[in-house]
PDB file of C-alpha atoms in Angstrom:
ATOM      1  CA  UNK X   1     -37.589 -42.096   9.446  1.00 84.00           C
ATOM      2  CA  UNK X   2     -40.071 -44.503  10.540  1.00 92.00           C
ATOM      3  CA  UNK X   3     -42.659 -44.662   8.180  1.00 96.00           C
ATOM      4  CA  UNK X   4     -46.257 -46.386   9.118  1.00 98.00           C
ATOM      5  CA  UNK X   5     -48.635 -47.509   6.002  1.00 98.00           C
ATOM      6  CA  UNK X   6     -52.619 -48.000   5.600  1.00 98.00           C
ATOM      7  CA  UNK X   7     -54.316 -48.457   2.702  1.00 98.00           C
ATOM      8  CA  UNK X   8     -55.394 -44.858   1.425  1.00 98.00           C
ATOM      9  CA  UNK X   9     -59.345 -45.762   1.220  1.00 97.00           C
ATOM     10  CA  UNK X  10     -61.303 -48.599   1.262  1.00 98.00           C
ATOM     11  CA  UNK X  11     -65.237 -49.640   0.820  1.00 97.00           C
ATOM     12  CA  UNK X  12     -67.120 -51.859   2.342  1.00 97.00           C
ATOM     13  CA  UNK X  13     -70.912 -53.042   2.044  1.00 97.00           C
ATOM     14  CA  UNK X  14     -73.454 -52.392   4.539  1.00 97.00           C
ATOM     15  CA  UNK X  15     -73.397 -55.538   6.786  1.00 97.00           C
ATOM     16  CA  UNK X  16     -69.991 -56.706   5.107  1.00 98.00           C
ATOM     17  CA  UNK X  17     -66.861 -57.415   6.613  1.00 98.00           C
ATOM     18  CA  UNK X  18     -63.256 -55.608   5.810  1.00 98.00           C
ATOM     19  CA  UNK X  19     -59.867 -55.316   7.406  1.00 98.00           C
ATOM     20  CA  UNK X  20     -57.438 -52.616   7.465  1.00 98.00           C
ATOM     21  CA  UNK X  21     -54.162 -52.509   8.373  1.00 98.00           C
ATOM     22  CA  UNK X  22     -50.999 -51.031   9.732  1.00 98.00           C
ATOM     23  CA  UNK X  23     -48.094 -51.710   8.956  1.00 98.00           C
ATOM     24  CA  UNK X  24     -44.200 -50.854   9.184  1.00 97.00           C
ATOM     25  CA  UNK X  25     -41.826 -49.357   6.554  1.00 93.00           C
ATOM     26  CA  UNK X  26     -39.219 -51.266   7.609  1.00 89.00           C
ATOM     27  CA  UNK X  27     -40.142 -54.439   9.371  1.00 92.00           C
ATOM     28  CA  UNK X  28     -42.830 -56.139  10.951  1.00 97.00           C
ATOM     29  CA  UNK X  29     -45.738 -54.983  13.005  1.00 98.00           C
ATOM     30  CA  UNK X  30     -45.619 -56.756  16.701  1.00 97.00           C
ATOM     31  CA  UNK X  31     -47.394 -56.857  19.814  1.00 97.00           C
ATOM     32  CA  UNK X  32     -44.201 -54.394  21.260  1.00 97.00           C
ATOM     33  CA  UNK X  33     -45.529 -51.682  18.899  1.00 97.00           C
ATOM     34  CA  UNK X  34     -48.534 -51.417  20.946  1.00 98.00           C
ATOM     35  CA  UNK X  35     -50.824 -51.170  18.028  1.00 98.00           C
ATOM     36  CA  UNK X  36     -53.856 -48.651  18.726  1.00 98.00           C
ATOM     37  CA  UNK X  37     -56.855 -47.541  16.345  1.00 98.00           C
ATOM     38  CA  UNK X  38     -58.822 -44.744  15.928  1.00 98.00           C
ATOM     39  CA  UNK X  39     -61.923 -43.354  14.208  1.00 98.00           C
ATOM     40  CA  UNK X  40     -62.601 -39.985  13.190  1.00 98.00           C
ATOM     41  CA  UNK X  41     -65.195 -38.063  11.690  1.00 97.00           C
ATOM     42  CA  UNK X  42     -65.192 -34.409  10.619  1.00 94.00           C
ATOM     43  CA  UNK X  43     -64.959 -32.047  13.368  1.00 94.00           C
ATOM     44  CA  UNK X  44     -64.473 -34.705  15.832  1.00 96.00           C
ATOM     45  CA  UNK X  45     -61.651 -35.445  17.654  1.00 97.00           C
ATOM     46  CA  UNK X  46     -60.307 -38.859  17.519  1.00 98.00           C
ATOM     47  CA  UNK X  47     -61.904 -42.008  19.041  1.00 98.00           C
ATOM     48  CA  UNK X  48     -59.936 -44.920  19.990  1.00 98.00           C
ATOM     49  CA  UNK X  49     -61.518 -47.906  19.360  1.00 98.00           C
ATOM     50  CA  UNK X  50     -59.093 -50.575  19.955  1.00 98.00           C
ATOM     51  CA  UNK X  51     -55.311 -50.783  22.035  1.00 98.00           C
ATOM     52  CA  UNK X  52     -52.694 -52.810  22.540  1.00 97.00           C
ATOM     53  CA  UNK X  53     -53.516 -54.566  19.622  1.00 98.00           C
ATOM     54  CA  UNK X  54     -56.947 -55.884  20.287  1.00 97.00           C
ATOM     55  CA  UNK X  55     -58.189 -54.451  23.816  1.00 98.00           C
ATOM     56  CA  UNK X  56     -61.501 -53.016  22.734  1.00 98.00           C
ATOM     57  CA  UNK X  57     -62.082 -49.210  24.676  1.00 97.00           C
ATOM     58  CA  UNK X  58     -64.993 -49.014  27.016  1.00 95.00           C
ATOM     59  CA  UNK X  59     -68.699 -48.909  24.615  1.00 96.00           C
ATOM     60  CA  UNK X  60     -66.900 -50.074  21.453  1.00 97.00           C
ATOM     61  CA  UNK X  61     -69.173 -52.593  19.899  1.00 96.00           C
ATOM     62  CA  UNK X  62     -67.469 -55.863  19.416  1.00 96.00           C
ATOM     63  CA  UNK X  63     -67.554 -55.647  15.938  1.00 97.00           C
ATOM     64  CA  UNK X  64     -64.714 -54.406  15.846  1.00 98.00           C
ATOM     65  CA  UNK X  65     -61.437 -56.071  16.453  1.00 98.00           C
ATOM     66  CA  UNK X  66     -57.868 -55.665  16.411  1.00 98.00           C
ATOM     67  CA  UNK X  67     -55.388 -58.464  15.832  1.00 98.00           C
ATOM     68  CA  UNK X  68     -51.839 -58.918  13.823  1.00 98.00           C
ATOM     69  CA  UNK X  69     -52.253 -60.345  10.427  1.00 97.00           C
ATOM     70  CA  UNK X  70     -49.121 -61.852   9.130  1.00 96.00           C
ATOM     71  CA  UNK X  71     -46.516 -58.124   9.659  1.00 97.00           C
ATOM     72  CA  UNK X  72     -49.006 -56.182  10.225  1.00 98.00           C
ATOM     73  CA  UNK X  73     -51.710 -54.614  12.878  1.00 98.00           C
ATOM     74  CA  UNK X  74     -55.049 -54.750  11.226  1.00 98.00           C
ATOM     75  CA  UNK X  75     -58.629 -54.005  12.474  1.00 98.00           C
ATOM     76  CA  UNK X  76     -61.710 -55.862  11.298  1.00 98.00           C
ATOM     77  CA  UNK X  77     -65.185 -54.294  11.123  1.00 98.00           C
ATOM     78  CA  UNK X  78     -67.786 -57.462  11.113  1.00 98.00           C
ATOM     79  CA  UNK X  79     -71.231 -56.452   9.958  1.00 97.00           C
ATOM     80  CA  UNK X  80     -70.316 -52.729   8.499  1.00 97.00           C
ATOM     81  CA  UNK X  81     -72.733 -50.561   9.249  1.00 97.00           C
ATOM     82  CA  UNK X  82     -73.425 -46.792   7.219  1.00 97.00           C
ATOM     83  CA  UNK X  83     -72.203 -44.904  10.631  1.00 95.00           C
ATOM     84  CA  UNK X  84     -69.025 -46.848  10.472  1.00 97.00           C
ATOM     85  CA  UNK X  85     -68.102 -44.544   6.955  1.00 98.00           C
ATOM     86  CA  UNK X  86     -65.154 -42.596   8.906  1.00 98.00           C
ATOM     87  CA  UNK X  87     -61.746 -41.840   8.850  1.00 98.00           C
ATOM     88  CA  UNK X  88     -59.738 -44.809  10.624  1.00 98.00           C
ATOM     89  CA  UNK X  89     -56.183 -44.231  11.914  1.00 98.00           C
ATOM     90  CA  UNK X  90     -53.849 -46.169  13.407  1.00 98.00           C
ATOM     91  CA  UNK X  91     -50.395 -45.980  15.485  1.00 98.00           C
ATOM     92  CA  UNK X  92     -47.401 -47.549  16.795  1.00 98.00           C
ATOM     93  CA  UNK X  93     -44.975 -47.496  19.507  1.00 97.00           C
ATOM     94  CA  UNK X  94     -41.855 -47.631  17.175  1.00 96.00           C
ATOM     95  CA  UNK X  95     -38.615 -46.936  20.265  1.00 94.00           C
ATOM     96  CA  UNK X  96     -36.501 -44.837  21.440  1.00 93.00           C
ATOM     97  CA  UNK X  97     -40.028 -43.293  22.920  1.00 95.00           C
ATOM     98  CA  UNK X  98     -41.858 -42.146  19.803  1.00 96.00           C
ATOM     99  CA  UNK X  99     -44.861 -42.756  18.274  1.00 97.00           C
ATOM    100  CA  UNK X 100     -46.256 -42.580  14.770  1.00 97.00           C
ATOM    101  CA  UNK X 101     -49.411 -42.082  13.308  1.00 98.00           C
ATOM    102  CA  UNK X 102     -50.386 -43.985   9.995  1.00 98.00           C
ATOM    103  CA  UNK X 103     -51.442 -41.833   7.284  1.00 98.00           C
ATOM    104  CA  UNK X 104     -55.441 -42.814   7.760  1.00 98.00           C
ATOM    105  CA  UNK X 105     -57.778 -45.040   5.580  1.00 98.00           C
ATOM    106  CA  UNK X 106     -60.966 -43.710   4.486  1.00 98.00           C
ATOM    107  CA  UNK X 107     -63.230 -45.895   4.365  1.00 98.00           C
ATOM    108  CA  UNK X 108     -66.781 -45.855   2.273  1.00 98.00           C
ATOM    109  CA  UNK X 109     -69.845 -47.805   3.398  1.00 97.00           C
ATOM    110  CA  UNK X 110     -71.969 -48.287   0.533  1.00 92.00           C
TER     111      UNK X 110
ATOM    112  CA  UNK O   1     -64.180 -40.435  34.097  1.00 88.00           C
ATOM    113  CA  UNK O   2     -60.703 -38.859  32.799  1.00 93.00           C
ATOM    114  CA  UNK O   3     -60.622 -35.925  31.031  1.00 96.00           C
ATOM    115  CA  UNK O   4     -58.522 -33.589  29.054  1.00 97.00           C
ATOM    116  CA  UNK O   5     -59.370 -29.966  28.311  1.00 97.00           C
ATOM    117  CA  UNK O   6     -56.519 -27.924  25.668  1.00 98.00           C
ATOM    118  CA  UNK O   7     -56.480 -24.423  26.012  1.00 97.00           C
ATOM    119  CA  UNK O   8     -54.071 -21.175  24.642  1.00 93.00           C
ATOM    120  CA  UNK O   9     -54.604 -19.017  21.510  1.00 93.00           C
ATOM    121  CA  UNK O  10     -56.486 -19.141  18.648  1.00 92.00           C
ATOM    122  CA  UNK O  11     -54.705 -16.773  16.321  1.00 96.00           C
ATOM    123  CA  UNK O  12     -50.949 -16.482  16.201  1.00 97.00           C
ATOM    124  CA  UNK O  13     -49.084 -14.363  14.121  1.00 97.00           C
ATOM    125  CA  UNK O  14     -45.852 -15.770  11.998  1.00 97.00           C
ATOM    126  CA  UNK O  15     -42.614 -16.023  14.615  1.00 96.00           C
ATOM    127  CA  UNK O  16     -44.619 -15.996  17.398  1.00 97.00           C
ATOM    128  CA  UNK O  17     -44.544 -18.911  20.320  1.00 97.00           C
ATOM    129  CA  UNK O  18     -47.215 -21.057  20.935  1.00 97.00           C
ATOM    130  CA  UNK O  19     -48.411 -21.676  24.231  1.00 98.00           C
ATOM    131  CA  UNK O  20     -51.315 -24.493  24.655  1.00 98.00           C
ATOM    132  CA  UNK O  21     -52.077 -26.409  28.248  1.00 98.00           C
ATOM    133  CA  UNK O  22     -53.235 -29.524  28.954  1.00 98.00           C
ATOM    134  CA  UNK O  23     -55.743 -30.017  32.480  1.00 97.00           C
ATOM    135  CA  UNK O  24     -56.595 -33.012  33.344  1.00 97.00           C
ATOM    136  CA  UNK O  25     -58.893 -34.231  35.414  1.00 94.00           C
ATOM    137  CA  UNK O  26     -59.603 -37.584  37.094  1.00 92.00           C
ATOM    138  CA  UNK O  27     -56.625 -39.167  35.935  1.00 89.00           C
ATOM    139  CA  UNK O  28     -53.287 -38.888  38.022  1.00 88.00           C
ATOM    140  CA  UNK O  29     -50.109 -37.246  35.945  1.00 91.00           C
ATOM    141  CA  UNK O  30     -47.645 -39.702  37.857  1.00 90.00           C
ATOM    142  CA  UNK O  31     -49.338 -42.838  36.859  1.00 88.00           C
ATOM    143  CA  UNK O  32     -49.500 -42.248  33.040  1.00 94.00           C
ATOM    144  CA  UNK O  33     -47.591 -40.460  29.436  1.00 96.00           C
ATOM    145  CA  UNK O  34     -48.968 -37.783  27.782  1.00 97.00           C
ATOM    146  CA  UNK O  35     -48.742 -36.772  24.515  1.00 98.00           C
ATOM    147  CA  UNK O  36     -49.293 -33.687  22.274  1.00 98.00           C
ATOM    148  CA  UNK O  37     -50.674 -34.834  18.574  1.00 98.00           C
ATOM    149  CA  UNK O  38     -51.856 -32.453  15.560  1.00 98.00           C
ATOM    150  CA  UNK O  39     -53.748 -32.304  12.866  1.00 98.00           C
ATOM    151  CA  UNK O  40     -53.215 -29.597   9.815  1.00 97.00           C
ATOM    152  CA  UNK O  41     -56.883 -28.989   8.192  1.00 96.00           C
ATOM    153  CA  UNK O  42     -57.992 -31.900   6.152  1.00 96.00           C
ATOM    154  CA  UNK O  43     -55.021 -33.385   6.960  1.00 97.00           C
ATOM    155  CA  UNK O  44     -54.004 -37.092   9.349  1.00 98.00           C
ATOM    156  CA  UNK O  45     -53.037 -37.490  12.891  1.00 98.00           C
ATOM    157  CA  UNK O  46     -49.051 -36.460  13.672  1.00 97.00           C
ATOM    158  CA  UNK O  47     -47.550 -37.642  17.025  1.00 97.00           C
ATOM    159  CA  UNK O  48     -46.156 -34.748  18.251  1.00 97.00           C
ATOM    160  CA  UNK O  49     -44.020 -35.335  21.451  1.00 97.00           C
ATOM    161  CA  UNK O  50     -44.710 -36.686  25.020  1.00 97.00           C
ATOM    162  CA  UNK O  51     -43.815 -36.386  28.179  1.00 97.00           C
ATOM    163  CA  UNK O  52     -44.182 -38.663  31.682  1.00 95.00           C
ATOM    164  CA  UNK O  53     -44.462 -37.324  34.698  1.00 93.00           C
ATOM    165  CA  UNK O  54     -40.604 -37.061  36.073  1.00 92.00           C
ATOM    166  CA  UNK O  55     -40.424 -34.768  33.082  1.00 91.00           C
ATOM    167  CA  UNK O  56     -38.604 -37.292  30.862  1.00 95.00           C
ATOM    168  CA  UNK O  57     -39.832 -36.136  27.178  1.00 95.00           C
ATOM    169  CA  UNK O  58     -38.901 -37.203  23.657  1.00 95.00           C
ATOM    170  CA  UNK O  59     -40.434 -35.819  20.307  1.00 95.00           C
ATOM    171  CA  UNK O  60     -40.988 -36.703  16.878  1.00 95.00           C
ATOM    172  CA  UNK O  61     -37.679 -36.574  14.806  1.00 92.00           C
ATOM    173  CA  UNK O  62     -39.486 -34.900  11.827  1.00 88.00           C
ATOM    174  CA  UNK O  63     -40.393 -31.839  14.351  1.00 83.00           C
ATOM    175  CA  UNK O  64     -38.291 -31.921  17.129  1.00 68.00           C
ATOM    176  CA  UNK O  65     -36.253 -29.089  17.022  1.00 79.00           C
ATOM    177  CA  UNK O  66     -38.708 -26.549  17.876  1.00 91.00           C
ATOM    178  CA  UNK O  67     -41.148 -28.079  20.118  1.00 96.00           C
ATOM    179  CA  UNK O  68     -40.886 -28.245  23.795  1.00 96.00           C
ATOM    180  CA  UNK O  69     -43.554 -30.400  26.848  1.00 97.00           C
ATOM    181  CA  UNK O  70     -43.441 -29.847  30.057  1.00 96.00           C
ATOM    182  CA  UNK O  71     -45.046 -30.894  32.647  1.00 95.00           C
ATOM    183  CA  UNK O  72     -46.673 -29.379  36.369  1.00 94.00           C
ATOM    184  CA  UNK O  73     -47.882 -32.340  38.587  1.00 90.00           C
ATOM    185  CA  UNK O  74     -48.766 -29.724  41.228  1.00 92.00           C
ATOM    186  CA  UNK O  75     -51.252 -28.414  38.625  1.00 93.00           C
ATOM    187  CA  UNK O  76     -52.396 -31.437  36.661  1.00 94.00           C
ATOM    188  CA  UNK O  77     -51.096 -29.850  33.794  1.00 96.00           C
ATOM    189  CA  UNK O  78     -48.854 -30.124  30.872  1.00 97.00           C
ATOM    190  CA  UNK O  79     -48.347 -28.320  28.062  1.00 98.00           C
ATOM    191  CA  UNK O  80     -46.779 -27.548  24.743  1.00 98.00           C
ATOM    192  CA  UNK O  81     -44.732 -24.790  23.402  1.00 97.00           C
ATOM    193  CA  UNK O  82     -44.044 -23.890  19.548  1.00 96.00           C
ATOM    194  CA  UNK O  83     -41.295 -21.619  18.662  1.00 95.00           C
ATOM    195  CA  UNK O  84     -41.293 -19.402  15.393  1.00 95.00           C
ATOM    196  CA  UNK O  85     -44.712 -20.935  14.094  1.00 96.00           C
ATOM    197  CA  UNK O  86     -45.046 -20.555  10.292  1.00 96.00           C
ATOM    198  CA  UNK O  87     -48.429 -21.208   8.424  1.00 97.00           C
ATOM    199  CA  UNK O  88     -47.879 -25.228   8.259  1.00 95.00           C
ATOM    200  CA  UNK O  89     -48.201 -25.049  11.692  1.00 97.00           C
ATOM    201  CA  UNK O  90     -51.663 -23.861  11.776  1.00 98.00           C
ATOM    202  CA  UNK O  91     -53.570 -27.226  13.255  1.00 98.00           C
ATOM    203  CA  UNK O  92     -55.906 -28.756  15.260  1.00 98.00           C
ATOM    204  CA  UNK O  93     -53.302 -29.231  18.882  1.00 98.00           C
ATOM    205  CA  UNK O  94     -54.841 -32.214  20.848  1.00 98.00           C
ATOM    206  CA  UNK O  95     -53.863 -33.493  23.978  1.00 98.00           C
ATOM    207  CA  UNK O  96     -53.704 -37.177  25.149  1.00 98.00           C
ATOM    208  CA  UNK O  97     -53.285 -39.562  27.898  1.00 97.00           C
ATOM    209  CA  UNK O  98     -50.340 -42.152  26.627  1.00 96.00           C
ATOM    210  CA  UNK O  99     -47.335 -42.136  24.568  1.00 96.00           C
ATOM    211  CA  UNK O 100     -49.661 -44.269  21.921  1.00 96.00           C
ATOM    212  CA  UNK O 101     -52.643 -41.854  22.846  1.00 96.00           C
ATOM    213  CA  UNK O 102     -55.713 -43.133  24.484  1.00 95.00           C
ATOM    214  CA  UNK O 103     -57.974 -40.938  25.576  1.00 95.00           C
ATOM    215  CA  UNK O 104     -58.010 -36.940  23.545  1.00 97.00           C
ATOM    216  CA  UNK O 105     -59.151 -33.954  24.550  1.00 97.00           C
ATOM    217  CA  UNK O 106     -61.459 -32.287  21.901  1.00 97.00           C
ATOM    218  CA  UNK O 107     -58.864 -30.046  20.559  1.00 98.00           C
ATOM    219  CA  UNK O 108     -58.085 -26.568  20.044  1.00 98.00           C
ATOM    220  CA  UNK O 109     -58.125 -25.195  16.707  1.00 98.00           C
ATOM    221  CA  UNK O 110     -54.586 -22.943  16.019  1.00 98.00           C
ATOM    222  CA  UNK O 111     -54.085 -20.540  12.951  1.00 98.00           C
ATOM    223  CA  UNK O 112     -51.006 -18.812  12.160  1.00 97.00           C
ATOM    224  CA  UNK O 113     -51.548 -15.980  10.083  1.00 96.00           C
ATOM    225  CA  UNK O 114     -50.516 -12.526   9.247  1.00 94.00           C
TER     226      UNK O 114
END
């Protein structure tokens, strides 16, 4: 089974800058995999900030990116702000028609 | 402005099927995939299934077996059924336009209990 990794949590300082990623169990993370990336908090359904690896969804501030970072998808939040404390998922196209979901990265503002 | 409204039943009993639907509005079924996705409570995002608009469908290995999409172009529907639903199946169901989803529906909340 394809298995699709983020880092569990993560913290960033207000105004900072951090990157999360996405990345494959077994090999590498390409363009093909149609990387997407979503933010959630509780209650809310999903947002999707960024697709196809680094097309930014309609009234996403462009502080946030998406690019690939060596094998991986990751998405970079420049100038963090304390709204930006969410839940941030992202997934793959993977074949054979099926898409995963990576288990989430919380990630702290403080 | 597309959107995506999920509807069916709250409250299912263990063994029973669940039914949910998909409308969508604004967006044409023929031009895009659509996707089921879940959410168990305080739980992550799992990719469900999808389906395109001839019908052709695949699922999650993981949970394919006793999920089923389909799709009604003359409704601008699709939906999702769920055989023999246990209590791990109690979720958030949301709907989605893509087989990587891009835009959701707000979700319908689903518990299975006795």
């Amino acid at each position: 089974q394809t298995v699709v990794t983020q880092e569990p949590s993560f913290s960033v300082s207000p105004g900072g800058t951090v990157t999360l990623t996405c990345g494959l169990s077994a090999g590498s993370v390409s363009t093909k995999n149609y990387p997407s990336w979503y933010q959630q908090t509780p209650g809310q359904p999903p947002r999707t900030l960024i697709y196809r690896t680094y097309i930014r969804s309609s009234g996403v501030p462009d502080r946030f990116s998406g690019s690939i970072l060596g094998n991986k998808a990751a998405l970079t939040i420049t100038g963090a702000q304390a709204d930006d404390e969410s839940d941030y998922y992202c997934a793959l196209y993977v074949g054979g028609d099926i898409s995963v979901f990576g288990g989430g990265t919380k990630l702290t503002v403080l | 402005q597309v959107q995506l409204q999920e509807s069916g039943p709250g409250l299912l009993k263990p063994s029973e099927t669940l039914s949910l639907t998909c409308s969508v509005s604004g967006a044409s079924l023929s031009s895009y995939n659509w996707s089921w996705v879940r959410q168990p409570p305080g739980k992550g995002l799992e990719w469900i299934g999808y389906t395109d608009y001839s019908g052709k469908r695949n699922y999650s290995p993981t949970l394919r077996s006793r999920f089923t999409i389909l799709i009604d172009p003359s409704k601008n529907q699709f939906s999702l059924k769920l055989t023999s639903v246990t209590a791990a199946d109690s979720a958030v169901y949301y709907c989605a336009r893509g087989r990587v989803p891009g835009y959701w529906g707000q979700g319908t909340l689903v518990t299975v209990s006795s």
